[in-house]
Coordinates of N, CA and C in Angstrom, one line a residue:
G1 N -74.5 110.5 83.2 CA -73.2 109.7 82.2 C -72.4 109.9 83.4
K2 N -71.6 110.0 82.3 CA -69.5 109.3 82.9 C -69.6 111.5 83.3
A3 N -68.9 111.6 84.5 CA -68.3 113.4 84.7 C -67.4 112.7 84.4
P4 N -66.9 114.2 83.2 CA -65.8 114.7 82.8 C -64.8 115.1 83.1
R5 N -63.6 114.2 82.7 CA -62.0 113.9 83.2 C -61.6 115.2 83.1
R6 N -61.0 115.6 84.5 CA -60.2 116.5 84.2 C -59.1 116.9 83.8
R7 N -58.9 117.8 83.1 CA -57.0 117.6 82.4 C -56.0 118.2 83.2
R8 N -55.4 117.4 83.0 CA -53.6 118.3 83.3 C -53.0 119.1 82.8
R9 N -52.3 119.8 84.1 CA -51.3 121.3 83.0 C -50.3 120.6 82.8
N10 N -50.0 120.4 81.1 CA -49.0 119.9 80.5 C -48.0 121.0 80.7
A11 N -47.9 121.7 82.1 CA -46.5 122.8 81.6 C -46.4 122.9 83.2
I12 N -44.9 123.8 83.7 CA -44.6 123.3 84.0 C -44.2 125.2 84.7
S13 N -44.5 125.2 85.8 CA -44.3 127.1 86.0 C -42.8 127.3 86.0
L14 N -42.9 129.1 85.3 CA -41.0 129.5 85.5 C -40.2 128.8 86.7
Q15 N -41.1 129.0 87.9 CA -39.7 128.7 89.3 C -39.5 127.3 89.3
A16 N -40.6 126.5 88.8 CA -40.0 125.0 89.4 C -39.3 125.0 88.1
A17 N -39.0 125.2 87.0 CA -38.6 125.3 86.1 C -36.9 125.5 86.4
R18 N -37.1 127.3 87.3 CA -35.4 127.7 87.3 C -35.2 126.4 88.5
L19 N -35.4 126.2 89.8 CA -35.4 125.1 90.9 C -34.9 123.8 90.1
A20 N -35.1 123.3 89.2 CA -34.7 122.1 88.3 C -33.4 122.2 88.1
F21 N -33.5 123.0 87.2 CA -31.8 123.3 86.5 C -31.4 123.6 87.4
E22 N -31.2 124.8 88.7 CA -30.6 125.2 90.0 C -29.7 123.5 90.0
N23 N -30.7 122.7 90.4 CA -30.8 120.9 91.1 C -29.3 120.6 90.8
V24 N -29.8 120.4 88.8 CA -29.3 120.0 88.0 C -28.0 120.5 88.0
L25 N -28.2 122.0 87.9 CA -26.6 122.3 87.9 C -25.4 121.6 89.0
R26 N -25.9 121.8 90.3 CA -25.3 121.7 91.7 C -24.9 120.5 91.8
R27 N -26.1 119.2 90.7 CA -25.2 118.1 90.6 C -24.5 118.2 89.7
G28 N -24.1 118.6 89.0 CA -23.1 118.6 88.2 C -22.0 119.0 88.5
F29 N -21.5 119.7 89.8 CA -20.9 120.6 90.4 C -20.6 121.7 90.0
N30 N -21.1 122.4 88.9 CA -21.3 123.7 88.4 C -21.2 124.5 89.1
H31 N -20.8 125.6 90.4 CA -21.7 126.5 91.7 C -21.6 127.5 90.8
L32 N -22.6 128.1 90.3 CA -23.6 129.6 89.7 C -24.2 129.9 91.3
T33 N -24.8 131.2 91.6 CA -25.9 131.5 92.3 C -26.8 131.5 91.5
S34 N -27.8 131.7 92.7 CA -29.0 131.3 93.1 C -29.6 132.8 91.1
R35 N -28.9 133.5 91.5 CA -29.6 134.5 90.8 C -28.4 133.9 89.1
Q36 N -27.9 133.6 88.6 CA -27.3 133.0 87.2 C -27.7 131.3 87.4
S37 N -27.9 131.0 88.0 CA -29.0 129.7 87.7 C -30.4 130.1 87.4
A38 N -30.8 131.4 87.6 CA -32.0 131.5 87.0 C -32.8 132.0 85.3
L39 N -31.4 132.5 85.9 CA -30.9 133.3 83.9 C -31.2 132.6 83.7
L40 N -29.9 131.5 83.4 CA -29.8 130.3 82.4 C -31.0 129.5 82.3
A41 N -31.7 129.9 83.3 CA -32.9 128.8 83.8 C -34.2 128.9 82.8
D42 N -34.0 130.7 82.5 CA -35.2 131.6 81.9 C -34.4 131.8 80.5
A43 N -33.5 131.8 80.2 CA -33.1 131.4 78.7 C -33.7 130.1 78.3
A44 N -33.3 128.8 79.0 CA -34.2 128.3 78.1 C -35.4 127.5 78.4
F45 N -36.3 128.3 79.2 CA -37.7 127.5 79.5 C -38.2 128.6 79.7
S46 N -38.3 129.7 79.3 CA -38.6 131.4 79.5 C -39.7 131.1 77.7
R47 N -40.7 131.1 77.4 CA -41.5 130.8 76.5 C -40.5 131.7 75.4
N48 N -40.3 133.3 76.0 CA -40.1 134.1 75.2 C -39.0 133.9 74.9
G49 N -38.3 133.1 75.7 CA -36.7 132.7 75.7 C -36.0 134.8 76.8
V50 N -37.0 135.6 77.8 CA -36.6 136.9 77.7 C -35.1 136.0 79.4
V51 N -34.5 137.5 79.4 CA -34.3 136.8 81.1 C -34.1 138.0 81.0
P52 N -34.6 138.6 82.6 CA -34.4 139.8 83.7 C -33.3 140.1 83.7
G53 N -33.5 141.9 83.8 CA -32.2 142.5 84.3 C -32.6 144.0 84.3
I54 N -31.6 144.9 84.0 CA -31.3 145.8 84.1 C -31.4 146.3 82.9
S55 N -31.9 147.1 82.1 CA -31.0 147.8 80.5 C -30.0 148.8 80.6
E56 N -30.4 149.9 81.4 CA -30.3 151.2 81.9 C -30.2 151.7 83.1
A57 N -29.9 152.8 84.0 CA -29.3 152.9 85.4 C -28.8 154.3 85.2
W58 N -29.7 155.6 85.6 CA -28.7 156.9 86.0 C -29.6 157.6 86.7
L59 N -28.4 158.4 86.8 CA -28.2 159.0 88.5 C -28.5 160.6 88.3
T60 N -29.2 161.7 88.0 CA -29.8 163.0 87.8 C -29.7 164.3 89.0
E61 N -29.3 165.0 88.6 CA -30.1 166.0 90.0 C -31.6 166.4 89.9
G62 N -32.7 166.5 91.2 CA -34.1 167.3 90.8 C -34.3 166.6 91.6
S63 N -36.0 166.9 91.4 CA -37.5 166.2 92.7 C -37.9 165.5 91.3
L64 N -39.1 164.9 92.5 CA -40.0 164.0 91.5 C -41.0 165.3 91.3
H65 N -41.3 165.6 92.4 CA -42.6 167.0 92.5 C -41.9 168.3 90.7
E66 N -40.6 168.4 90.6 CA -40.2 168.7 89.0 C -41.2 167.9 87.8
Y67 N -41.4 167.3 87.9 CA -42.2 166.3 86.2 C -43.2 166.2 86.6
E68 N -44.0 166.4 85.5 CA -45.2 166.1 85.7 C -46.1 164.8 85.3
G69 N -46.5 163.8 85.8 CA -46.6 163.1 85.8 C -45.8 162.0 86.2
S70 N -44.7 162.6 87.0 CA -44.2 161.8 87.9 C -44.0 160.3 88.5
H71 N -45.7 159.5 89.1 CA -45.2 158.4 89.2 C -45.0 157.8 88.1
D72 N -45.1 157.6 86.7 CA -45.3 157.3 85.0 C -43.8 157.7 84.9
L73 N -43.0 158.4 84.7 CA -42.0 158.2 84.5 C -41.5 157.7 84.1
T74 N -40.4 157.6 83.0 CA -39.5 156.1 82.6 C -38.3 157.3 82.1
V75 N -36.9 156.0 81.8 CA -35.6 156.7 81.8 C -35.7 157.3 80.5
E76 N -36.2 157.3 79.6 CA -36.5 158.0 78.0 C -37.1 159.7 77.9
Q77 N -38.2 159.5 79.4 CA -38.6 160.6 79.4 C -38.0 161.5 79.8
L78 N -37.6 161.6 81.2 CA -36.3 162.2 82.1 C -35.2 162.0 81.1
R79 N -34.4 161.1 80.4 CA -33.4 161.8 79.8 C -33.7 164.2 78.8
T80 N -35.3 163.2 77.9 CA -35.1 163.7 77.2 C -35.4 164.6 77.9
E81 N -36.0 165.4 79.1 CA -36.4 166.9 79.7 C -34.4 166.9 80.9
N82 N -33.9 166.5 80.9 CA -32.7 166.7 81.8 C -31.8 167.4 80.4
R83 N -32.1 167.0 79.3 CA -31.7 167.5 77.8 C -32.5 169.0 77.9
R84 N -33.4 169.1 77.4 CA -34.2 170.3 77.7 C -34.1 170.9 78.8
R85 N -33.5 170.8 79.7 CA -33.5 172.1 80.9 C -32.0 171.9 80.8
G86 N -30.8 171.5 80.4 CA -29.7 171.5 80.5 C -28.8 170.6 81.5
R87 N -29.1 169.7 81.6 CA -29.2 169.6 83.3 C -28.0 167.9 82.7
K88 N -27.2 167.1 83.4 CA -25.9 166.4 83.5 C -27.0 165.1 84.1
M89 N -26.5 164.2 83.3 CA -27.4 163.1 83.7 C -25.4 161.7 83.8
L90 N -25.6 161.2 85.5 CA -24.4 159.9 85.0 C -25.1 158.5 85.0
D91 N -24.3 157.5 83.8 CA -24.5 156.2 84.0 C -24.5 155.4 84.8
I92 N -25.1 155.1 85.5 CA -24.6 154.4 87.2 C -25.2 152.7 86.4
T93 N -25.6 152.0 85.4 CA -25.7 150.8 85.3 C -24.8 149.8 86.1
R94 N -23.2 150.5 85.9 CA -23.0 149.4 86.0 C -22.8 149.1 88.1
Q95 N -22.7 150.3 88.7 CA -23.2 150.1 89.6 C -24.0 149.2 90.6
I96 N -25.0 149.3 90.2 CA -26.5 148.8 89.9 C -26.3 147.9 89.3
V97 N -26.1 147.5 88.9 CA -26.0 145.4 88.3 C -25.0 145.4 89.7
C98 N -23.8 146.1 90.2 CA -23.0 145.1 91.1 C -24.0 144.9 92.2
E99 N -24.7 146.0 92.4 CA -25.5 146.1 93.7 C -26.7 144.6 94.0
L100 N -27.3 144.5 92.7 CA -28.0 143.5 92.2 C -27.7 142.3 93.2
E101 N -26.5 142.2 92.5 CA -25.1 140.8 92.3 C -24.9 140.1 93.6
R102 N -24.7 141.8 94.7 CA -24.1 142.0 95.9 C -25.8 141.5 96.2
Q103 N -26.0 141.1 96.4 CA -27.8 141.4 97.6 C -28.8 140.2 96.8
S104 N -27.6 138.9 95.6 CA -28.4 138.2 95.3 C -27.4 137.0 96.2
C105 N -26.3 137.6 96.1 CA -25.3 136.7 97.0 C -25.1 136.2 98.3
T106 N -26.0 138.0 98.3 CA -26.1 137.5 100.2 C -27.3 137.2 100.7
G107 N -28.3 136.6 99.4 CA -29.6 136.4 99.6 C -30.6 137.4 100.3
S108 N -30.7 138.5 99.7 CA -31.2 139.5 100.7 C -32.4 139.5 99.2
A109 N -31.7 139.3 97.8 CA -33.3 139.7 97.3 C -33.9 138.7 96.6
A110 N -33.9 137.7 96.7 CA -35.5 136.7 96.5 C -34.8 136.0 95.9
G111 N -33.4 135.4 96.1 CA -33.2 134.7 94.8 C -32.6 135.6 92.8
G112 N -32.4 137.2 94.2 CA -31.6 138.0 92.3 C -32.9 138.1 91.8
M113 N -33.9 138.6 92.4 CA -35.0 138.4 91.3 C -36.0 139.5 91.7
C114 N -35.0 140.3 92.8 CA -35.5 141.9 92.7 C -34.3 142.8 93.4
L115 N -34.6 143.8 94.0 CA -33.2 145.1 93.7 C -34.2 145.5 95.2
I116 N -33.9 145.7 96.7 CA -34.2 146.4 97.4 C -33.3 147.5 97.5
L117 N -34.2 148.6 97.8 CA -33.0 149.8 97.4 C -33.5 150.6 99.0
Y118 N -34.5 150.2 99.8 CA -34.7 151.1 101.1 C -33.9 151.4 101.5
E119 N -33.9 152.3 102.2 CA -33.1 153.2 103.0 C -31.5 152.7 102.4
K120 N -31.3 152.5 101.6 CA -29.4 153.1 100.7 C -29.6 154.4 100.7
T121 N -28.0 154.4 100.9 CA -27.4 155.3 100.0 C -26.4 155.3 98.7
L122 N -26.4 156.2 98.5 CA -25.1 156.2 97.6 C -24.3 155.6 97.1
K123 N -23.4 156.3 99.0 CA -22.3 155.4 99.3 C -21.7 154.4 99.5
E124 N -23.3 153.3 99.5 CA -23.5 152.2 99.7 C -23.2 151.1 98.5
L125 N -24.3 152.0 97.5 CA -24.3 151.7 96.2 C -23.0 151.8 96.1
R126 N -22.5 152.2 96.2 CA -21.0 152.5 95.3 C -20.9 152.9 94.4
I127 N -21.5 154.4 94.7 CA -21.4 155.4 94.3 C -21.5 156.5 94.5
R128 N -20.4 157.0 93.3 CA -19.2 158.7 94.1 C -20.8 160.0 93.9
D129 N -21.2 160.7 94.8 CA -22.5 161.8 95.0 C -22.1 162.3 93.9
P130 N -22.0 162.7 92.6 CA -21.5 164.2 91.4 C -22.4 165.7 91.7
F131 N -23.2 165.5 92.4 CA -25.2 167.0 93.0 C -24.5 166.4 94.3
L132 N -23.8 167.3 95.1 CA -23.3 167.1 96.6 C -24.1 168.6 96.6
G133 N -25.1 168.3 97.4 CA -26.0 169.6 99.0 C -27.9 169.7 97.5
L134 N -27.7 168.6 96.9 CA -28.6 168.4 95.9 C -30.0 167.2 96.0
R135 N -31.1 168.1 95.7 CA -31.9 165.9 95.2 C -31.2 165.3 94.3
K136 N -31.4 163.9 94.3 CA -30.9 163.4 93.1 C -31.7 162.6 93.4
L137 N -32.5 161.8 91.6 CA -33.7 160.5 91.2 C -32.3 160.0 90.3
L138 N -32.8 158.7 90.9 CA -32.0 157.2 90.2 C -33.8 156.4 89.2
A139 N -33.2 157.0 88.0 CA -33.9 156.3 87.1 C -33.0 155.0 86.9
I140 N -33.9 153.7 87.0 CA -33.9 152.5 86.2 C -34.4 151.9 85.4
S141 N -34.1 151.1 83.8 CA -35.0 151.0 83.3 C -34.8 149.1 83.6
F142 N -35.9 148.2 83.6 CA -35.8 147.1 83.6 C -36.7 145.8 82.2
L143 N -35.5 145.1 82.4 CA -36.7 144.7 81.9 C -37.9 142.7 83.1
Q144 N -38.5 142.5 83.2 CA -39.4 141.9 83.8 C -38.7 140.3 83.2
S145 N -38.5 139.0 83.6 CA -38.8 137.5 83.4 C -40.1 137.2 82.6
G146 N -40.2 136.5 81.8 CA -41.1 135.7 81.7 C -42.0 136.5 80.1
S147 N -42.7 137.5 80.5 CA -43.6 138.4 80.0 C -42.8 139.5 79.1
G148 N -41.2 139.8 79.5 CA -40.3 140.4 78.8 C -40.5 142.4 79.1
E149 N -41.4 142.3 79.5 CA -41.6 144.1 80.1 C -41.0 144.3 80.1
R150 N -41.1 145.3 79.4 CA -40.1 146.2 79.8 C -40.6 148.3 80.9
C151 N -40.2 147.9 81.9 CA -40.4 148.8 82.9 C -39.4 149.8 83.4
N152 N -39.9 151.0 84.0 CA -39.2 151.8 84.4 C -39.2 151.6 86.8
A153 N -38.3 152.7 87.1 CA -38.4 152.9 88.3 C -37.5 154.4 89.2
V154 N -38.3 154.7 89.2 CA -37.6 156.4 89.5 C -37.9 156.7 90.9
I155 N -36.4 156.5 91.9 CA -35.9 156.5 92.4 C -35.6 157.7 93.7
Q156 N -36.2 158.9 94.2 CA -36.0 160.3 94.5 C -34.8 160.1 95.6
F157 N -33.4 160.8 95.4 CA -32.4 160.4 97.2 C -32.9 162.0 97.7
D158 N -32.3 161.9 98.9 CA -32.2 164.0 99.3 C -30.9 164.3 98.9
E159 N -30.7 165.4 99.6 CA -29.2 166.2 99.3 C -28.1 165.2 100.6
V160 N -28.5 164.6 101.4 CA -26.8 164.3 101.2 C -26.8 162.4 100.4
G161 N -28.0 162.2 99.8 CA -27.4 160.6 99.3 C -28.0 159.2 99.5
K162 N -29.8 159.8 100.4 CA -30.5 159.0 101.0 C -31.7 158.2 100.6
V163 N -32.0 157.7 100.3 CA -33.4 156.9 99.6 C -34.3 158.0 100.7
N164 N -35.3 159.5 99.7 CA -35.9 160.0 100.2 C -37.1 159.3 100.9
S165 N -38.4 159.3 100.6 CA -39.6 158.4 101.3 C -39.4 157.1 101.6
P166 N -39.1 156.4 102.6 CA -40.1 155.1 103.0 C -40.9 154.4 102.2
F167 N -42.4 155.9 101.4 CA -43.5 155.2 100.7 C -42.9 154.7 99.0
Q168 N -42.2 155.1 98.6 CA -41.9 155.5 97.6 C -41.3 153.9 97.1
R169 N -41.5 153.5 95.9 CA -41.5 152.2 95.3 C -39.3 151.8 95.6
T170 N -39.0 151.3 96.5 CA -37.8 151.4 96.3 C -37.7 149.6 96.4
L171 N -38.6 148.6 95.6 CA -38.4 147.7 95.6 C -38.5 147.3 94.4
I172 N -37.5 146.5 93.6 CA -37.7 146.6 91.9 C -37.6 145.4 91.2
E173 N -38.9 144.8 91.5 CA -39.3 143.3 91.1 C -39.3 142.8 89.9
F174 N -38.0 141.8 89.5 CA -37.7 140.9 87.4 C -38.8 140.4 87.5
D175 N -38.9 140.0 89.0 CA -39.9 138.4 88.3 C -41.3 138.3 89.6
P176 N -42.3 139.4 89.9 CA -43.3 139.5 90.2 C -43.9 138.7 91.3
N177 N -44.6 137.3 90.9 CA -44.9 136.1 90.9 C -43.5 135.4 92.2
A178 N -42.3 135.5 91.3 CA -41.5 135.0 92.5 C -41.3 135.5 93.7
T179 N -40.9 136.9 93.4 CA -40.4 138.2 94.6 C -41.8 137.2 95.4
R180 N -42.7 138.2 95.2 CA -44.1 137.5 96.4 C -43.6 136.6 96.9
S181 N -43.3 135.7 96.0 CA -43.9 134.3 97.6 C -42.3 133.4 98.0
S182 N -41.4 134.3 97.6 CA -39.7 134.3 98.0 C -39.8 135.5 99.5
L183 N -40.5 136.6 99.1 CA -40.7 137.5 100.5 C -41.8 137.3 101.3
G184 N -42.7 136.6 101.2 CA -44.3 136.0 102.1 C -43.4 134.5 102.9
A185 N -42.8 133.8 102.0 CA -42.3 132.4 103.3 C -41.4 132.9 104.1
A186 N -40.3 134.0 103.4 CA -39.1 135.1 105.2 C -39.4 135.2 105.3
S187 N -40.9 135.9 105.3 CA -41.5 136.6 106.2 C -42.2 135.7 107.4
R188 N -42.5 134.8 106.8 CA -43.1 133.4 107.7 C -42.3 133.4 108.6
L189 N -40.5 132.8 108.6 CA -40.1 132.2 109.9 C -39.6 132.8 111.0

């Protein structure tokens, strides 16, 4: 008999939609950063209309070892625990969003789809250290593109305000699929 026909996928990936959207914008002389055009494309073409981004970011004194289950620590759990302990938390959402935009514009953030905090200091992030001489935690709550999954990252800073360990998660991925392919292509250059 007849061999079954292969069905073509009648879908376009979100990464391809971003690229097409960015090219259409540029041809119309609408000059936006890659991140801005990707966010517009996500809003227009994502099944859920989800746009990746940072929901909130907080800085507090302390160490990851003080918290039970610290590898799964959420911003809400950290906030609740600090309230119970009487510790202050500083809202640094604006500074972290500005750092994401800086990295996006310089091309170091895989098209604005990740935030790289490896070997960063609070001074480089333009955050005045309110907890001088103490260890600090940076807690970030963010949304991933496509699925809209709400994620958390908690990063340890040392007493002088530098990311404490090279082994902790310092790459925050807003679109894991796009980030891996972009970073992989950059490492092959």
